[in-house]
Tab-separated table of C-alpha atoms and ligand atoms in Angstrom:
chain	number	residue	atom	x	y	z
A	1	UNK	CA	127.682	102.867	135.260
A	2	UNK	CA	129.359	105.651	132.876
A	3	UNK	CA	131.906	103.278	131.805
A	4	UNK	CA	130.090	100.536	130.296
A	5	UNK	CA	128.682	101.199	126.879
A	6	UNK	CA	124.989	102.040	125.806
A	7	UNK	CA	124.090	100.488	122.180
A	8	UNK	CA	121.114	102.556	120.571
A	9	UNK	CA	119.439	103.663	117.432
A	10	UNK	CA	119.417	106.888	116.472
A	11	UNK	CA	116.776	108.775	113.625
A	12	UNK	CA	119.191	108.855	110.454
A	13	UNK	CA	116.640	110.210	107.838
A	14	UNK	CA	112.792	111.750	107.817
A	15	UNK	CA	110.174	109.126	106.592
A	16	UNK	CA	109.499	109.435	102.682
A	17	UNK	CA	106.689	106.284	102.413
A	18	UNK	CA	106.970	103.291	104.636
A	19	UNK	CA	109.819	102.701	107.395
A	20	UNK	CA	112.984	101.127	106.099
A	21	UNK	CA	116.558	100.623	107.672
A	22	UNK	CA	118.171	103.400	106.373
A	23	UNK	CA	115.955	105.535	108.795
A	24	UNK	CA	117.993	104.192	111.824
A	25	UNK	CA	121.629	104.838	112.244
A	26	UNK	CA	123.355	102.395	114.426
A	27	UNK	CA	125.484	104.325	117.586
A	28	UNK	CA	127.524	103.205	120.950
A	29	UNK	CA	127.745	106.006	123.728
A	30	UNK	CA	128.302	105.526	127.366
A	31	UNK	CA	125.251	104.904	129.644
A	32	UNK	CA	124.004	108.019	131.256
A	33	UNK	CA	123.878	109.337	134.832
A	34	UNK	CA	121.047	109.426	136.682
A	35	UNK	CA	119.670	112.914	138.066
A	36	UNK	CA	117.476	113.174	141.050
A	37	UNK	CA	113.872	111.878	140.452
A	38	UNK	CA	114.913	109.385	137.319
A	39	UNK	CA	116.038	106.212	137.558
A	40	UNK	CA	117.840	104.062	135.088
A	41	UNK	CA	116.801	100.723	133.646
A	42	UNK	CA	117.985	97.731	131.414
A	43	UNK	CA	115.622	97.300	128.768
A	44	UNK	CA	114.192	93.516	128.387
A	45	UNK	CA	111.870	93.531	126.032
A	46	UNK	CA	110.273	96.195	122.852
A	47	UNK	CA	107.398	96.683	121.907
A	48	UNK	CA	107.201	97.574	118.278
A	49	UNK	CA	103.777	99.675	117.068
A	50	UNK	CA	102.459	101.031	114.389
A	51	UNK	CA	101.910	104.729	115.471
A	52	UNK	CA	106.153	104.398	116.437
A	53	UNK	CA	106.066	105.826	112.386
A	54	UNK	CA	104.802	108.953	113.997
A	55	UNK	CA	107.686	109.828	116.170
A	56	UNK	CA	110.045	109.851	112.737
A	57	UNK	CA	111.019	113.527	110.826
A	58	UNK	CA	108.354	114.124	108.126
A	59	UNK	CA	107.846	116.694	105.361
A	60	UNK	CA	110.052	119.864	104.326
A	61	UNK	CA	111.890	120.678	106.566
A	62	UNK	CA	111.399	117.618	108.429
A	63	UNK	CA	109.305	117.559	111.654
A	64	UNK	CA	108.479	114.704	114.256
A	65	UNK	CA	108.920	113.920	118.025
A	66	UNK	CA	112.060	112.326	117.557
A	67	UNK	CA	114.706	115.202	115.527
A	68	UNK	CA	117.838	113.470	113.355
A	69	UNK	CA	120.642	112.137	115.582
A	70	UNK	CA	117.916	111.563	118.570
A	71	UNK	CA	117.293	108.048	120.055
A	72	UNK	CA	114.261	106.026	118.720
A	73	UNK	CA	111.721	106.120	121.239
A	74	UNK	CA	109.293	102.956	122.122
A	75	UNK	CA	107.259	100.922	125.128
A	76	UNK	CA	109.505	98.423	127.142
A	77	UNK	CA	109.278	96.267	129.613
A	78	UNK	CA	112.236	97.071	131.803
A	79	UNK	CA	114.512	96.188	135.331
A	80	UNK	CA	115.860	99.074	137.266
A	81	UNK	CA	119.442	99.167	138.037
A	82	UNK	CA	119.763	102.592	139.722
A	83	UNK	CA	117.021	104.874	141.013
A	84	UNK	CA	117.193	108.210	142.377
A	85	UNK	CA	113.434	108.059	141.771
A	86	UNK	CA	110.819	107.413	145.170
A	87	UNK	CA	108.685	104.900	142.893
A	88	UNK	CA	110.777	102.825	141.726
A	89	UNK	CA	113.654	100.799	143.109
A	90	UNK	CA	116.572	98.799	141.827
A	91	UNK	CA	114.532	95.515	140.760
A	92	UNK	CA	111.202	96.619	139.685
A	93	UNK	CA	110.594	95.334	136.318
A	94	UNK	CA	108.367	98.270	134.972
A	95	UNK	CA	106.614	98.830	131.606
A	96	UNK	CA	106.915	102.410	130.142
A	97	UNK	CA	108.015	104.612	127.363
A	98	UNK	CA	111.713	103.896	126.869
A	99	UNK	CA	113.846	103.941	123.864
A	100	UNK	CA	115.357	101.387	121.726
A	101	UNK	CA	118.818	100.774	123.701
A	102	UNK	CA	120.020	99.157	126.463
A	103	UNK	CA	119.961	101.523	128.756
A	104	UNK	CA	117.561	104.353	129.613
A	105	UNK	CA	117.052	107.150	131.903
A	106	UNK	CA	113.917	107.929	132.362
A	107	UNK	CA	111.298	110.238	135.440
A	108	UNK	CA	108.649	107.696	134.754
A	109	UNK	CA	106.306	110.171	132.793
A	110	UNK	CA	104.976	110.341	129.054
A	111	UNK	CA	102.160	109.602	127.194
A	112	UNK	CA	101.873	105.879	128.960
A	113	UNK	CA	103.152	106.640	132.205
A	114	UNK	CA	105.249	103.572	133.717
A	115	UNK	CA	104.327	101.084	136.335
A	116	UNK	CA	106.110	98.365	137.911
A	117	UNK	CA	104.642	94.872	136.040
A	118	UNK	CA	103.275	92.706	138.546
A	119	UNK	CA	105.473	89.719	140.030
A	120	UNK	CA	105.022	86.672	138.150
A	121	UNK	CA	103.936	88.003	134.988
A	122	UNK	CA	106.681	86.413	132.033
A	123	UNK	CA	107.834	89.759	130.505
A	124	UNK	CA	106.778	88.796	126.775
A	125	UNK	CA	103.438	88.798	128.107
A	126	UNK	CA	103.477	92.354	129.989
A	127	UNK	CA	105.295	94.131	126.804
A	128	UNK	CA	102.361	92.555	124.854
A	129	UNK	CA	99.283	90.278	125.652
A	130	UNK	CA	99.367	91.825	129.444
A	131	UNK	CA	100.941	95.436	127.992
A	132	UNK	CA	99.073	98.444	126.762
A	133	UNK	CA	98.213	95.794	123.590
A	134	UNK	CA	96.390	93.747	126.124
A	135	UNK	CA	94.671	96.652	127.554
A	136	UNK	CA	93.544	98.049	124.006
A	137	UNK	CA	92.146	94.737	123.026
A	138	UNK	CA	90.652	94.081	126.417
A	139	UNK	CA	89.294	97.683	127.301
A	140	UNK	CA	88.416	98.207	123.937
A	141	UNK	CA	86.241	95.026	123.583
A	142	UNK	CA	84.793	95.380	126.673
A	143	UNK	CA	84.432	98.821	127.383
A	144	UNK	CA	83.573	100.284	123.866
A	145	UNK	CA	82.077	96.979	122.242
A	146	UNK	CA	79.665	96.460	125.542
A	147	UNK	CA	79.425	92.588	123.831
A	148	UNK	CA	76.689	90.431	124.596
A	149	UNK	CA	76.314	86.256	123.950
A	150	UNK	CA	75.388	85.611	120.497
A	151	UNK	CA	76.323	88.770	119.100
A	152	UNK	CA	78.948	88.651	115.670
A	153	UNK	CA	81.967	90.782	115.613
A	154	UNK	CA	83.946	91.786	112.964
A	155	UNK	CA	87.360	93.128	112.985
A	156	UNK	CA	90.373	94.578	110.949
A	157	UNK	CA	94.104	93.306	111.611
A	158	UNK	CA	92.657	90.931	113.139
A	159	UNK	CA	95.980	88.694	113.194
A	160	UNK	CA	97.978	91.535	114.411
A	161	UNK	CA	99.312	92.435	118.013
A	162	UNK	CA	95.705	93.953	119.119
A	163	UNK	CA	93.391	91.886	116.838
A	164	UNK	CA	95.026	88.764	117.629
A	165	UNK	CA	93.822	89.003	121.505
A	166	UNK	CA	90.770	90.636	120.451
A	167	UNK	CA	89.689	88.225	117.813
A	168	UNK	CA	90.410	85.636	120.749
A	169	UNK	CA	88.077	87.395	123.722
A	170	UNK	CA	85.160	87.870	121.620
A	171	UNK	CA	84.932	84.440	120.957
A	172	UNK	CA	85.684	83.437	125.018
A	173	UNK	CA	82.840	86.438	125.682
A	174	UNK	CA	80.447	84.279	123.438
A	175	UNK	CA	80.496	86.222	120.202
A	176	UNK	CA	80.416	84.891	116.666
A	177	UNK	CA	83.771	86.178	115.192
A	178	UNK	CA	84.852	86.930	111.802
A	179	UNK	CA	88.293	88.009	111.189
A	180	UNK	CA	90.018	90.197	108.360
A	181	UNK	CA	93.712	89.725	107.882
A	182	UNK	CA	95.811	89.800	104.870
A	183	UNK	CA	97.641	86.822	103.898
A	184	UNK	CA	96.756	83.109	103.687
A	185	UNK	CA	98.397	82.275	107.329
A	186	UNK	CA	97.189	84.553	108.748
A	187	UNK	CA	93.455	83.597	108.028
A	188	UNK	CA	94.520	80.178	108.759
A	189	UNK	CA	96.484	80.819	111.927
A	190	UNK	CA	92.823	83.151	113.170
A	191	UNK	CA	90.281	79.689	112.191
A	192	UNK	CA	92.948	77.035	113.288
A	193	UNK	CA	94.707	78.417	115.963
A	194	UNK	CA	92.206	81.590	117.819
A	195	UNK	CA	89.288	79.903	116.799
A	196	UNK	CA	87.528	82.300	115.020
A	197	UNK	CA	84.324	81.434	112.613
A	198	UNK	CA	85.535	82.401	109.605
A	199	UNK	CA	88.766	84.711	108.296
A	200	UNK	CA	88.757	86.770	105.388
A	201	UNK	CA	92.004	87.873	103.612
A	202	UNK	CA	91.194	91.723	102.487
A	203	UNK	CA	93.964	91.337	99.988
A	204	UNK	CA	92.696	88.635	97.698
A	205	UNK	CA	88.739	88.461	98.440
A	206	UNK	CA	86.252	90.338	97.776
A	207	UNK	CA	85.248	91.398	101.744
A	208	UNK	CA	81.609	92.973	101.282
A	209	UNK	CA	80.454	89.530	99.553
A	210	UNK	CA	82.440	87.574	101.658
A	211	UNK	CA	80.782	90.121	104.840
A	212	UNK	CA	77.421	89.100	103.259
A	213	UNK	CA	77.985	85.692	102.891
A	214	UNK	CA	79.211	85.209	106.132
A	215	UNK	CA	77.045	87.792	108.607
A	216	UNK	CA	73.515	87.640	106.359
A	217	UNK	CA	71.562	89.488	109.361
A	218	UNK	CA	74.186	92.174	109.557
A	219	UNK	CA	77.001	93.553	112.036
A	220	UNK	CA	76.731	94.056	115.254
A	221	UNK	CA	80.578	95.447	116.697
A	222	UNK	CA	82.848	96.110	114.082
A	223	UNK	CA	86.741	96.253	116.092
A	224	UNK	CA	88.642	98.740	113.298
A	225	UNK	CA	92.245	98.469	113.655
A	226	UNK	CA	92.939	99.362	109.923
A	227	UNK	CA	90.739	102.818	109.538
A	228	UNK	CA	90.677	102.317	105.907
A	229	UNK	CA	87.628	101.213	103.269
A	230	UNK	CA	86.593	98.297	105.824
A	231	UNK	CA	85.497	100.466	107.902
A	232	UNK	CA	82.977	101.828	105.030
A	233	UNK	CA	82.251	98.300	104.123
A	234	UNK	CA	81.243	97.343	107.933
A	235	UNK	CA	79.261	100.314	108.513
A	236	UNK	CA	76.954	99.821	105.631
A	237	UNK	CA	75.847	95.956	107.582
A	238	UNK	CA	75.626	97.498	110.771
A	239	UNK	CA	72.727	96.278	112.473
A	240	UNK	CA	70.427	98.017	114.625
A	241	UNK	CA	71.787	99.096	117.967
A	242	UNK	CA	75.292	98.499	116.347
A	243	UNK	CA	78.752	99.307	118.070
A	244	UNK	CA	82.051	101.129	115.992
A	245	UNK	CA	85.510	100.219	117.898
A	246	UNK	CA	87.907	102.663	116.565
A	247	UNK	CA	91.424	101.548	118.097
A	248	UNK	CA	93.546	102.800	115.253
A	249	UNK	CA	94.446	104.177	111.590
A	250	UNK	CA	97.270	101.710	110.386
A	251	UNK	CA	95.776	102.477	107.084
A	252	UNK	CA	96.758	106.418	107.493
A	253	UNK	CA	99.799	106.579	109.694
A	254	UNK	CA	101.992	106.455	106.044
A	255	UNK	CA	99.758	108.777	104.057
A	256	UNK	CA	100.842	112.039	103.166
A	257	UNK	CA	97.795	113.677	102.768
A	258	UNK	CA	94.290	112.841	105.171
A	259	UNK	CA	92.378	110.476	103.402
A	260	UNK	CA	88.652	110.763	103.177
A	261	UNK	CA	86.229	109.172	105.578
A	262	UNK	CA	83.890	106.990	105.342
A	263	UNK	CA	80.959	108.029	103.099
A	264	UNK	CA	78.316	106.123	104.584
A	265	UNK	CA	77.908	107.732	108.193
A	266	UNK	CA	74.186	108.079	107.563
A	267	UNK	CA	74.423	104.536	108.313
A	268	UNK	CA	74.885	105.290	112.155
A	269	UNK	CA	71.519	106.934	112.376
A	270	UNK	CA	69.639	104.749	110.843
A	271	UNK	CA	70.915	101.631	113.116
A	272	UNK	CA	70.874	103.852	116.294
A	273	UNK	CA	75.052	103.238	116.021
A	274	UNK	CA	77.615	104.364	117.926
A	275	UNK	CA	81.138	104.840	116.592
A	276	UNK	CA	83.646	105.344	119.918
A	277	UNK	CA	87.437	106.060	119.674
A	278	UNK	CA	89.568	105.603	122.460
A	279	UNK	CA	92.849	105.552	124.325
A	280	UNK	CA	94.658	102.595	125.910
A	281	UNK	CA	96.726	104.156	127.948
A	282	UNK	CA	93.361	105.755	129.727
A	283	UNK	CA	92.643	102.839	130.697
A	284	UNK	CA	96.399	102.052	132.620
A	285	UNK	CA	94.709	102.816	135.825
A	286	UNK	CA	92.704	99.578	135.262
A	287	UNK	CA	95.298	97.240	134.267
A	288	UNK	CA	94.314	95.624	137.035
A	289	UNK	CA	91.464	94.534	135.917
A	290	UNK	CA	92.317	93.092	132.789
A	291	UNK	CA	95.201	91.373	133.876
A	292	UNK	CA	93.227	89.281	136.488
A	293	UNK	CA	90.818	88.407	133.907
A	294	UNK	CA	93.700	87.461	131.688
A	295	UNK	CA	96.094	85.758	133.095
A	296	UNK	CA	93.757	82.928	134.619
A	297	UNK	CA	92.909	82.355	130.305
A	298	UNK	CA	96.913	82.535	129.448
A	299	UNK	CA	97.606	79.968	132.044
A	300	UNK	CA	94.778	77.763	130.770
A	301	UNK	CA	96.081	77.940	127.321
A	302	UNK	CA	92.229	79.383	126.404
A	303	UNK	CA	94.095	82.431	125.627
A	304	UNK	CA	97.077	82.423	123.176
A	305	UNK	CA	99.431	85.029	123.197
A	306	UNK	CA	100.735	84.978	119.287
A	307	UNK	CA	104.025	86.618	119.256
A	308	UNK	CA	106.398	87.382	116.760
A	309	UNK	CA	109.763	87.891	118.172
A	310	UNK	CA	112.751	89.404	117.151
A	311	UNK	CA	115.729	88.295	119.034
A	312	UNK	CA	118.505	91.615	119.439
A	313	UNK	CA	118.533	94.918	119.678
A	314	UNK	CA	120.509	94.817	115.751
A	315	UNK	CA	116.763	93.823	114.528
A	316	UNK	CA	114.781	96.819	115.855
A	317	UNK	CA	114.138	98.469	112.545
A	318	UNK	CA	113.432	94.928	111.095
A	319	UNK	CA	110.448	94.988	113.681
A	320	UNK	CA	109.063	98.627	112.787
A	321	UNK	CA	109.342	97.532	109.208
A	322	UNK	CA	107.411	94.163	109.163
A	323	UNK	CA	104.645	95.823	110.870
A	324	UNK	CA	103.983	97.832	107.044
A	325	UNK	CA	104.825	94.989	104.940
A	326	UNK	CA	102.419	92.830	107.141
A	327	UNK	CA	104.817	90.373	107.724
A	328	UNK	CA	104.143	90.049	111.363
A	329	UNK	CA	101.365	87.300	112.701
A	330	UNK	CA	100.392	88.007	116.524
A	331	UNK	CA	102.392	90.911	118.401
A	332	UNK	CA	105.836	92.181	117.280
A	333	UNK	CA	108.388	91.956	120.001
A	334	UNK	CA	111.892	92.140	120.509
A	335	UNK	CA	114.386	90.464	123.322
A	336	UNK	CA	117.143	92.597	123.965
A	337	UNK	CA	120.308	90.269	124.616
A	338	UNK	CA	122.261	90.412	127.174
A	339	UNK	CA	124.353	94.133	126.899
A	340	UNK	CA	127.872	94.014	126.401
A	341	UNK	CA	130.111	94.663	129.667
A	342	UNK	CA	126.587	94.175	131.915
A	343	UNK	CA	128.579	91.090	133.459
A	344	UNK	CA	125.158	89.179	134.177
A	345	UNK	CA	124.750	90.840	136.937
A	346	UNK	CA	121.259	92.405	135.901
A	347	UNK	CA	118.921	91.028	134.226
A	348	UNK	CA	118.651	87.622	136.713
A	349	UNK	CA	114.922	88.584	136.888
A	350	UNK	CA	111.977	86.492	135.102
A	351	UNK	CA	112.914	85.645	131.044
B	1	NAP	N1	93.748	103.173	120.703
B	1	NAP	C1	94.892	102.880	121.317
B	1	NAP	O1	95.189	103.300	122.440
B	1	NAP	C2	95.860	101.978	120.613
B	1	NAP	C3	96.923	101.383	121.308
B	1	NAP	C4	97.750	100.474	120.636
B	1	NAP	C5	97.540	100.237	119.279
B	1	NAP	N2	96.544	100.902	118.645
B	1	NAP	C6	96.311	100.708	117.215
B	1	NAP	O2	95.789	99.428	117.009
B	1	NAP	C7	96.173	98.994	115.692
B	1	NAP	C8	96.812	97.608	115.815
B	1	NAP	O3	98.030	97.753	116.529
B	1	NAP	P1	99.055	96.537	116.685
B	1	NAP	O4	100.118	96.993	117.588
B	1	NAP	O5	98.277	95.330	116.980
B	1	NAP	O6	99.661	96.430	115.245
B	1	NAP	P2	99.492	95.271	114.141
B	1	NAP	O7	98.039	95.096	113.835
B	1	NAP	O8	100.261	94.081	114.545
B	1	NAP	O9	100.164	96.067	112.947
B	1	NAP	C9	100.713	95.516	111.834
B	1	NAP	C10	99.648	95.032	110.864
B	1	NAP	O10	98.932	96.143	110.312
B	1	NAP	C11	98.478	95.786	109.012
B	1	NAP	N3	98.906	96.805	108.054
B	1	NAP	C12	100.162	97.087	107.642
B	1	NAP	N4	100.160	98.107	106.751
B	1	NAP	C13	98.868	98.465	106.615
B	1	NAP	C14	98.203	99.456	105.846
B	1	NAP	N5	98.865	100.277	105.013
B	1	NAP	N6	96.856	99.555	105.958
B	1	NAP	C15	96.176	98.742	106.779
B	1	NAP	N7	96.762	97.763	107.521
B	1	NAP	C16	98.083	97.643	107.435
B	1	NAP	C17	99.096	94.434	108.679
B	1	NAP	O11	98.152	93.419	109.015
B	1	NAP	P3	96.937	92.964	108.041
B	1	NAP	O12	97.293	93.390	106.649
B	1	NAP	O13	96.891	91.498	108.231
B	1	NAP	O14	95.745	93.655	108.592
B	1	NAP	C18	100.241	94.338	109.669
B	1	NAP	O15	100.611	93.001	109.945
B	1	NAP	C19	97.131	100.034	115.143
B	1	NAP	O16	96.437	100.925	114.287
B	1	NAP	C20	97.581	100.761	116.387
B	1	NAP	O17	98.014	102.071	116.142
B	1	NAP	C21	95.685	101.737	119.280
């Protein structure tokens, strides 16, 4: 394996505002041995998240997970092509943290520990829809949100990789849904396309009339992805008994200093609310679960996974940066070709 060459993208320069190219140097070493208890895999598919901002160098002197000259980490869906590892063997196509390059070595730990991706599942939809974005917008709905028939549902991003299968099961677990996106297709793609009831587009309307308008007896589960000034907005229509999905901070993961909070938590005890933050990757144990009540609604076509999909490992930073100028619409992937010298002889498993 040591003589055929592993393509990567190495940390080239901290993070001074939002992610651009010139953070990513481009660099061709030869694939890496495997010590006892890792295996290696070909990575198939990336996913590309907002909190992968977190892992650059920041401030003076410049601290992150990732150091300058290290690899870019991120989740992939992956085939092992040598193991030295007792839970995993040559084959498995696994989903885990992994790196943007061809070729990893990895023990199978981290924050989202791998596991092998059920047979049958197209790998798009386990790096996404049926991946830890899945889980989030499953768990989270279901879980957190505790929905019931009739209720309406409000949430942030809700075109993005999370919000876009969110938006979609609150309307399949009977809610009323109103969506918040920013840009024109977006809202379009949420009413026409997910069949929500209504989409607003934060950047050009004015949200708490539109919110008033649109939900006159109030809230009842606001889904935040954005963890900026919606999140005051919702609170102040929750209704009584109302629920408070924090899944993330998009809105914070570029500041430099930490914003303030809402000013309206007085809210919560007036509606008997409940504001819960949690973790997908808690909820891994579980995938089960969600998958089987997933994939049924995928194959139907009641369930559309929106992707956005970069094709090449060249377009990685492309991916990290369309996630801040909002370009994306439905989760950001990227295919990973074919690597060069792999003679086809990986990488025969499902596309
Ligand atoms: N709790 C968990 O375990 C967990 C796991 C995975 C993801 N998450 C979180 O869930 C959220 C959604 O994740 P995702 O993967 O689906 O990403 P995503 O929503 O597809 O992220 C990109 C979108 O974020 C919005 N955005 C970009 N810059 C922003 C800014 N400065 N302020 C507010 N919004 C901005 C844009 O959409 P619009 O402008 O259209 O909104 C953009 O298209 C993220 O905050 C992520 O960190 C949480």
């Amino acid at each position: 394996m040591t003589d055929r060459v592993n393509r990567r993208w190495l940390v080239a320069k901290p993070l001074e505002g939002k992610p651009t190219a010139e953070n990513f140097r481009w660099d061709e070493s030869p694939v890496p041995s495997v010590p006892d208890g890792h295996f290696l895999v070909r990575n198939r598919w990336l996913s590309l998240d907002p909190t992968q901002v977190l892992m650059l160098p920041q401030g003076d002197p410049p601290k992150g997970p990732v150091p300058i000259g290290g690899v870019m980490g991120g989740i992939t869906v992956s085939e092992v092509v040598e193991s030295r590892h007792p839970g995993f063997s040559v084959g498995d196509i696994v989903h885990g943290e992994m790196a943007w390059e061809d070729y990893t070595v990895s023990d199978g730990s981290g924050f989202n520990p791998a596991y092998r991706v059920p047979d049958g599942v197209p790998l798009d939809w386990a790096t996404g829809v049926l991946g830890l974005t899945g889980l989030v917008a499953y768990f989270g709905l279901h879980e957190i949100g505790k929905p019931r028939p009739g209720e309406t549902f409000v949430i942030s991003g809700a075109a993005g990789g999370v919000g876009s299968v969110a938006s979609q099961l609150a309307k399949i677990a009977g809610l009323r849904v109103i969506g918040i996106a920013g840009s024109p297709t977006k809202c379009d793609w949420l009413v026409q396309e997910a069949g929500v009831d209504a989409a607003i587009n934060y950047h050009e309307e004015d949200v708490a009339q539109r919110l008033t308008e649109l939900c006159p007896d109030g809230i009842d589960i606001f889904f935040d992805n954005h963890g900026g000034p919606l999140l005051e907005t919702a609170l102040d229509r929750l209704r009584t008994g109302g629920r408070v999905i924090l899944c993330g901070v998009t809105a914070h993961y570029l500041a430099d200093t930490r914003p303030p909070g809402p000013a309206n938590l007085v809210q919560l005890i007036m509606v008997n609310g409940r504001m819960q933050g949690f973790l997908g990757r808690d909820f891994i144990p579980r995938r089960a679960e969600a998958v089987d009540a997933m994939l049924p609604l995928l194959r139907s076509g009641r369930l559309k996974a929106k992707e956005d999909v970069l094709e090449g490992l060249r377009e990685a930073p492309k991916g990290l940066v369309r996630l801040f100028s909002g370009d994306n619409i439905g989760k950001q992937l990227l295919r990973f070709e074919e690597p060069p010298g792999s003679g086809g002889a990986e990488g025969q498993g499902p596309a």
